[in-house]
C-alpha positions in Angstrom: 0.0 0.0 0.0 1.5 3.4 -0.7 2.1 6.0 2.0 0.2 8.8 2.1 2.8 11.7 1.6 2.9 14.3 4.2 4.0 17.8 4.2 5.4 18.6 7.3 7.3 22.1 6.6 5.5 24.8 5.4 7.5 27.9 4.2 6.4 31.2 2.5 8.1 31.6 -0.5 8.2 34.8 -3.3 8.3 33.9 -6.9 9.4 36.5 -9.6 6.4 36.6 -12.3 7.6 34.3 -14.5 9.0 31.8 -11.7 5.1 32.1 -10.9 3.5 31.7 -14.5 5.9 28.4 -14.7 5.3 26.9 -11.2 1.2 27.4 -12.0 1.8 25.9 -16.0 4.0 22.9 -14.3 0.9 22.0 -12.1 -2.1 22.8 -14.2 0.1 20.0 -16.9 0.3 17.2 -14.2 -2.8 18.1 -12.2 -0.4 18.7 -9.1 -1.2 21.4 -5.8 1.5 24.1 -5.9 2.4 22.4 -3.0 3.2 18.5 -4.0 4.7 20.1 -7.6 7.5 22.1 -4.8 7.9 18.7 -3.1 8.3 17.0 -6.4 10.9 19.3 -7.9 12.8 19.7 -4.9 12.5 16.0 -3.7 14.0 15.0 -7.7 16.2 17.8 -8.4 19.4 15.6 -9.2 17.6 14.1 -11.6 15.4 17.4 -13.4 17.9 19.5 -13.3 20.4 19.2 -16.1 23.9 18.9 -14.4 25.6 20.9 -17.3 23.9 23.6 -17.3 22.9 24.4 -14.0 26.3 26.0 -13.2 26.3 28.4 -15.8 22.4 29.7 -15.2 23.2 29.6 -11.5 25.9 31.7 -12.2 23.9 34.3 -14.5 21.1 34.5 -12.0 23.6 35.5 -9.2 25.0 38.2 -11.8 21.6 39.1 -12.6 20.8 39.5 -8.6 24.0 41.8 -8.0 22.6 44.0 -10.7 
């Protein structure tokens, strides 16, 4: 039987517009909650997030932030 998964940490978070326009397109495609689609991406991230290239965008957004 498959456990019933339980959020347990709750944190308020703030989304750029387009972070938001993505998070809400990535849920209305797989029917998730904002909440379980979070848990999803954060719980697989080794595997969603492409190992080349996440270096060089973290990079840019950092730039981008010091702007």
């Amino acid at each position: 039987m498959a456990q019933k998964l339980r959020l347990t940490r709750k944190h308020q978070i703030a989304l750029s517009e387009t972070a938001h326009r993505s998070l809400k397109r990535f849920c209305d495609e797989t029917g998730l909650s904002p909440d379980h689609a979070l848990t999803f991406l954060f719980e697989n991230a080794s595997s969603v997030f492409h190992e080349e290239t996440l270096p060089h965008r973290l990079r840019a957004f950092k730039a981008a932030l010091a702007e």
